[in-house]
């Protein structure tokens, strides 16, 4: 496959900036429409659940936040692996840009889960496999962000943070599949969305939830592209500064 037709061409900073500049406004617009529409639908037009009452509305924040928290970590892991293997620095910068978004959504999932769990389970927190795994995943997010900030050399920071990210994949995997793996050992209910229609929530909750999830994905795409573009500009500015300093001392 020629370089012009290869997916790897998007690892070129100039090509990434060109393509992301086209996608960014569309993703931001879609996020605005879907999030506002899904929130209004789920909060004001969905009836209370016959068992959980009004607390079921927390689902429209908790479920997308938890889903995105785990998926963003997998995205970071793939980007880190590509960066480590192919030495494409845009991949490292995409992972770096995604980390604070994923950490924020993980924290949102934990907090909303506690608020939802208290009236449902009678407790704010239990040390079951799923909740413990997602908490450890949050620590990996924070460690990844901290490692980037602590290492001055960008190349070394990228490599070390990439290795750390890949190490934490096991906890992202457990966060996703803990209910299936551990069964009765976890209080957490099975996934609200599944390829098996029998395990999905009722349609009256299902469709606004899908809209909200789509909004979260669009929001993530817009935000990660914006942050990655900023990282590339900062990298260019740093390179120009070093080049100017070298010319002045020559």
CSV table of C-alpha atoms in Angstrom, one decimal:
chain,number,residue,atom,x,y,z
A,1,UNK,CA,0.0,0.0,0.0
A,2,UNK,CA,1.4,3.4,-1.0
A,3,UNK,CA,2.2,6.0,1.7
A,4,UNK,CA,-0.6,8.3,0.4
A,5,UNK,CA,-3.2,5.5,0.9
A,6,UNK,CA,-1.8,4.2,4.1
A,7,UNK,CA,-3.5,4.9,7.4
A,8,UNK,CA,-0.1,5.7,8.8
A,9,UNK,CA,0.0,9.0,6.9
A,10,UNK,CA,-2.3,10.4,9.6
A,11,UNK,CA,0.6,10.0,12.0
A,12,UNK,CA,2.3,12.8,10.1
A,13,UNK,CA,1.7,16.0,12.2
A,14,UNK,CA,0.8,18.1,9.1
A,15,UNK,CA,-1.7,15.6,7.8
A,16,UNK,CA,-3.2,15.1,11.3
A,17,UNK,CA,-3.7,18.8,11.7
A,18,UNK,CA,-5.3,19.1,8.3
A,19,UNK,CA,-7.8,16.2,8.8
A,20,UNK,CA,-8.5,17.0,12.5
A,21,UNK,CA,-9.3,20.6,11.5
A,22,UNK,CA,-12.0,19.3,9.2
A,23,UNK,CA,-13.5,16.9,11.8
A,24,UNK,CA,-13.3,19.1,14.9
A,25,UNK,CA,-16.2,21.5,14.2
A,26,UNK,CA,-18.5,18.7,13.1
A,27,UNK,CA,-17.7,16.6,16.2
A,28,UNK,CA,-18.2,19.6,18.4
A,29,UNK,CA,-21.6,20.5,16.7
A,30,UNK,CA,-22.7,16.8,17.0
A,31,UNK,CA,-21.7,16.7,20.7
A,32,UNK,CA,-23.7,19.8,21.4
A,33,UNK,CA,-26.9,18.6,19.7
A,34,UNK,CA,-26.7,15.0,21.0
A,35,UNK,CA,-25.8,15.9,24.6
A,36,UNK,CA,-28.5,18.6,24.9
A,37,UNK,CA,-31.1,16.4,23.2
A,38,UNK,CA,-30.2,13.2,25.1
A,39,UNK,CA,-30.1,15.1,28.5
A,40,UNK,CA,-33.4,16.7,27.9
A,41,UNK,CA,-35.0,13.5,26.7
A,42,UNK,CA,-33.6,11.4,29.6
A,43,UNK,CA,-34.2,14.0,32.4
A,44,UNK,CA,-37.6,15.4,31.5
A,45,UNK,CA,-39.4,13.0,29.2
A,46,UNK,CA,-38.6,9.6,30.5
A,47,UNK,CA,-40.9,8.2,33.2
A,48,UNK,CA,-39.6,7.1,36.6
A,49,UNK,CA,-38.5,3.5,36.9
A,50,UNK,CA,-41.0,1.3,38.7
A,51,UNK,CA,-38.3,0.1,41.1
A,52,UNK,CA,-35.7,2.8,41.2
A,53,UNK,CA,-38.0,5.8,40.8
A,54,UNK,CA,-36.4,9.1,39.8
A,55,UNK,CA,-32.8,7.9,40.6
A,56,UNK,CA,-32.8,6.0,37.3
A,57,UNK,CA,-32.1,9.3,35.6
A,58,UNK,CA,-28.5,9.1,36.9
A,59,UNK,CA,-28.0,6.4,34.3
A,60,UNK,CA,-27.8,9.1,31.6
A,61,UNK,CA,-24.6,10.4,33.1
A,62,UNK,CA,-23.2,7.3,34.8
A,63,UNK,CA,-23.5,4.8,32.0
A,64,UNK,CA,-21.9,6.9,29.2
A,65,UNK,CA,-19.2,8.2,31.7
A,66,UNK,CA,-18.3,4.6,32.7
A,67,UNK,CA,-18.4,3.3,29.2
A,68,UNK,CA,-16.2,6.2,27.9
A,69,UNK,CA,-13.8,5.9,30.8
A,70,UNK,CA,-12.9,2.3,30.0
A,71,UNK,CA,-12.9,2.8,26.2
A,72,UNK,CA,-10.7,5.9,26.4
A,73,UNK,CA,-8.2,3.8,28.4
A,74,UNK,CA,-8.2,1.2,25.6
A,75,UNK,CA,-7.7,4.0,23.0
A,76,UNK,CA,-4.8,5.3,25.0
A,77,UNK,CA,-3.3,1.8,25.2
A,78,UNK,CA,-3.6,1.3,21.4
A,79,UNK,CA,-2.1,4.8,20.7
A,80,UNK,CA,0.7,4.1,23.2
A,81,UNK,CA,1.5,0.7,21.6
A,82,UNK,CA,1.6,2.3,18.1
A,83,UNK,CA,3.9,5.0,19.4
A,84,UNK,CA,6.2,2.5,21.1
A,85,UNK,CA,6.3,0.2,18.1
A,86,UNK,CA,6.1,2.5,15.1
A,87,UNK,CA,7.7,5.6,16.8
A,88,UNK,CA,4.8,7.8,15.6
A,89,UNK,CA,4.9,10.7,18.0
A,90,UNK,CA,1.4,11.9,17.1
A,91,UNK,CA,0.1,8.6,18.6
A,92,UNK,CA,1.8,9.5,21.9
A,93,UNK,CA,0.3,13.0,21.8
A,94,UNK,CA,-3.2,11.6,21.2
A,95,UNK,CA,-2.8,9.3,24.2
A,96,UNK,CA,-1.6,12.3,26.3
A,97,UNK,CA,-4.5,14.4,25.1
A,98,UNK,CA,-7.0,11.7,26.0
A,99,UNK,CA,-5.7,11.0,29.5
A,100,UNK,CA,-7.3,14.0,31.4
A,101,UNK,CA,-10.6,13.4,29.6
A,102,UNK,CA,-10.6,9.7,30.6
A,103,UNK,CA,-9.6,10.6,34.2
A,104,UNK,CA,-12.4,13.1,34.5
A,105,UNK,CA,-15.0,10.6,33.1
A,106,UNK,CA,-13.7,7.9,35.4
A,107,UNK,CA,-14.1,10.2,38.4
A,108,UNK,CA,-17.6,11.1,37.2
A,109,UNK,CA,-18.5,7.4,36.8
A,110,UNK,CA,-17.3,6.7,40.4
A,111,UNK,CA,-19.2,9.6,41.9
A,112,UNK,CA,-22.4,9.1,40.0
A,113,UNK,CA,-22.2,5.4,40.7
A,114,UNK,CA,-21.9,6.1,44.4
A,115,UNK,CA,-24.9,8.4,44.3
A,116,UNK,CA,-26.9,5.8,42.3
A,117,UNK,CA,-25.7,2.9,44.5
A,118,UNK,CA,-26.7,4.4,47.8
A,119,UNK,CA,-30.5,4.1,47.3
A,120,UNK,CA,-30.1,1.0,45.1
A,121,UNK,CA,-27.7,-1.1,47.2
A,122,UNK,CA,-27.9,0.7,50.5
A,123,UNK,CA,-24.3,1.7,50.4
A,124,UNK,CA,-22.1,4.4,48.7
A,125,UNK,CA,-19.2,2.0,48.0
A,126,UNK,CA,-18.3,-1.7,48.2
A,127,UNK,CA,-14.9,-3.2,47.4
A,128,UNK,CA,-16.2,-5.5,44.8
A,129,UNK,CA,-14.1,-6.5,41.7
A,130,UNK,CA,-15.7,-4.0,39.3
A,131,UNK,CA,-15.6,-0.9,41.5
A,132,UNK,CA,-12.1,-1.7,42.8
A,133,UNK,CA,-10.9,-2.2,39.2
A,134,UNK,CA,-12.3,1.1,38.0
A,135,UNK,CA,-10.7,2.9,41.0
A,136,UNK,CA,-7.3,1.4,40.2
A,137,UNK,CA,-7.8,2.4,36.6
A,138,UNK,CA,-8.3,6.0,37.8
A,139,UNK,CA,-5.0,5.8,39.6
A,140,UNK,CA,-3.3,4.6,36.4
A,141,UNK,CA,-4.8,7.6,34.6
A,142,UNK,CA,-3.5,9.9,37.3
A,143,UNK,CA,-0.1,8.2,37.2
A,144,UNK,CA,0.1,8.5,33.5
A,145,UNK,CA,-0.7,12.2,33.6
A,146,UNK,CA,1.8,12.7,36.4
A,147,UNK,CA,4.6,10.9,34.6
A,148,UNK,CA,4.2,13.1,31.6
A,149,UNK,CA,4.5,16.1,33.8
A,150,UNK,CA,7.4,14.8,35.9
A,151,UNK,CA,9.8,13.9,33.0
A,152,UNK,CA,11.4,16.9,31.2
A,153,UNK,CA,12.5,15.0,28.1
A,154,UNK,CA,9.4,14.6,25.9
A,155,UNK,CA,10.8,11.5,24.2
A,156,UNK,CA,11.6,9.7,27.5
A,157,UNK,CA,8.2,10.9,29.0
A,158,UNK,CA,6.4,9.4,26.0
A,159,UNK,CA,8.1,6.0,26.3
A,160,UNK,CA,7.7,5.7,30.0
A,161,UNK,CA,4.1,6.8,30.1
A,162,UNK,CA,3.3,4.5,27.2
A,163,UNK,CA,4.7,1.5,29.1
A,164,UNK,CA,2.7,2.5,32.2
A,165,UNK,CA,-0.5,2.8,30.2
A,166,UNK,CA,-0.1,-0.7,28.7
A,167,UNK,CA,0.5,-2.0,32.2
A,168,UNK,CA,-2.8,-0.7,33.4
A,169,UNK,CA,-4.8,-2.4,30.5
A,170,UNK,CA,-5.6,-5.3,32.8
A,171,UNK,CA,-7.6,-3.1,35.1
A,172,UNK,CA,-9.5,-1.5,32.2
A,173,UNK,CA,-10.3,-5.1,31.0
A,174,UNK,CA,-11.5,-6.0,34.5
A,175,UNK,CA,-13.5,-2.9,34.7
A,176,UNK,CA,-15.3,-3.9,31.5
A,177,UNK,CA,-15.8,-7.6,32.2
A,178,UNK,CA,-15.8,-7.9,36.0
A,179,UNK,CA,-19.5,-8.8,36.1
A,180,UNK,CA,-19.1,-11.6,33.6
A,181,UNK,CA,-15.9,-12.9,35.2
A,182,UNK,CA,-16.8,-12.7,38.9
A,183,UNK,CA,-20.6,-13.1,38.7
A,184,UNK,CA,-22.2,-13.1,42.1
A,185,UNK,CA,-19.1,-11.7,43.7
A,186,UNK,CA,-20.0,-8.2,42.4
A,187,UNK,CA,-23.1,-6.1,43.3
A,188,UNK,CA,-22.9,-4.3,40.0
A,189,UNK,CA,-25.7,-5.2,37.5
A,190,UNK,CA,-24.8,-6.4,34.0
A,191,UNK,CA,-24.3,-3.9,31.2
A,192,UNK,CA,-27.3,-1.8,30.3
A,193,UNK,CA,-26.5,-2.2,26.6
A,194,UNK,CA,-25.8,-5.5,24.9
A,195,UNK,CA,-26.0,-7.2,21.5
A,196,UNK,CA,-28.5,-9.5,23.3
A,197,UNK,CA,-31.7,-7.4,23.3
A,198,UNK,CA,-33.0,-9.3,26.3
A,199,UNK,CA,-30.4,-7.8,28.6
A,200,UNK,CA,-31.0,-4.2,27.5
A,201,UNK,CA,-33.0,-1.7,29.5
A,202,UNK,CA,-36.6,-1.0,28.4
A,203,UNK,CA,-36.9,0.9,25.1
A,204,UNK,CA,-38.3,4.0,26.9
A,205,UNK,CA,-34.9,4.3,28.6
A,206,UNK,CA,-32.8,2.7,25.9
A,207,UNK,CA,-33.2,5.2,23.1
A,208,UNK,CA,-32.4,8.4,25.0
A,209,UNK,CA,-29.4,6.5,26.5
A,210,UNK,CA,-28.1,5.7,23.0
A,211,UNK,CA,-28.4,9.4,22.1
A,212,UNK,CA,-26.6,10.4,25.2
A,213,UNK,CA,-23.8,7.9,24.6
A,214,UNK,CA,-23.4,9.1,21.1
A,215,UNK,CA,-23.1,12.6,22.5
A,216,UNK,CA,-20.4,11.6,24.9
A,217,UNK,CA,-18.4,9.9,22.0
A,218,UNK,CA,-18.7,13.1,19.9
A,219,UNK,CA,-17.7,15.2,22.8
A,220,UNK,CA,-14.6,13.0,23.4
A,221,UNK,CA,-13.6,13.2,19.7
A,222,UNK,CA,-13.9,17.0,19.7
A,223,UNK,CA,-12.0,17.4,22.9
A,224,UNK,CA,-9.2,15.0,22.2
A,225,UNK,CA,-8.7,16.5,18.7
A,226,UNK,CA,-8.6,20.0,20.2
A,227,UNK,CA,-6.1,18.9,22.9
A,228,UNK,CA,-4.0,16.9,20.4
A,229,UNK,CA,-3.8,19.9,18.1
A,230,UNK,CA,-2.6,22.0,21.0
A,231,UNK,CA,0.0,19.4,22.0
A,232,UNK,CA,1.4,19.4,18.4
A,233,UNK,CA,1.5,23.2,18.4
A,234,UNK,CA,3.3,23.2,21.7
A,235,UNK,CA,5.8,20.7,20.4
A,236,UNK,CA,6.5,22.8,17.3
A,237,UNK,CA,6.9,25.9,19.5
A,238,UNK,CA,9.4,24.0,21.7
A,239,UNK,CA,11.4,22.8,18.7
A,240,UNK,CA,11.5,26.4,17.3
A,241,UNK,CA,12.7,27.7,20.6
A,242,UNK,CA,15.4,25.1,20.9
A,243,UNK,CA,16.5,25.8,17.3
A,244,UNK,CA,16.7,29.5,17.9
A,245,UNK,CA,18.7,29.0,21.1
A,246,UNK,CA,21.1,26.8,19.2
A,247,UNK,CA,21.6,29.4,16.5
A,248,UNK,CA,22.2,32.1,19.1
A,249,UNK,CA,24.9,30.1,20.8
A,250,UNK,CA,26.6,29.0,17.5
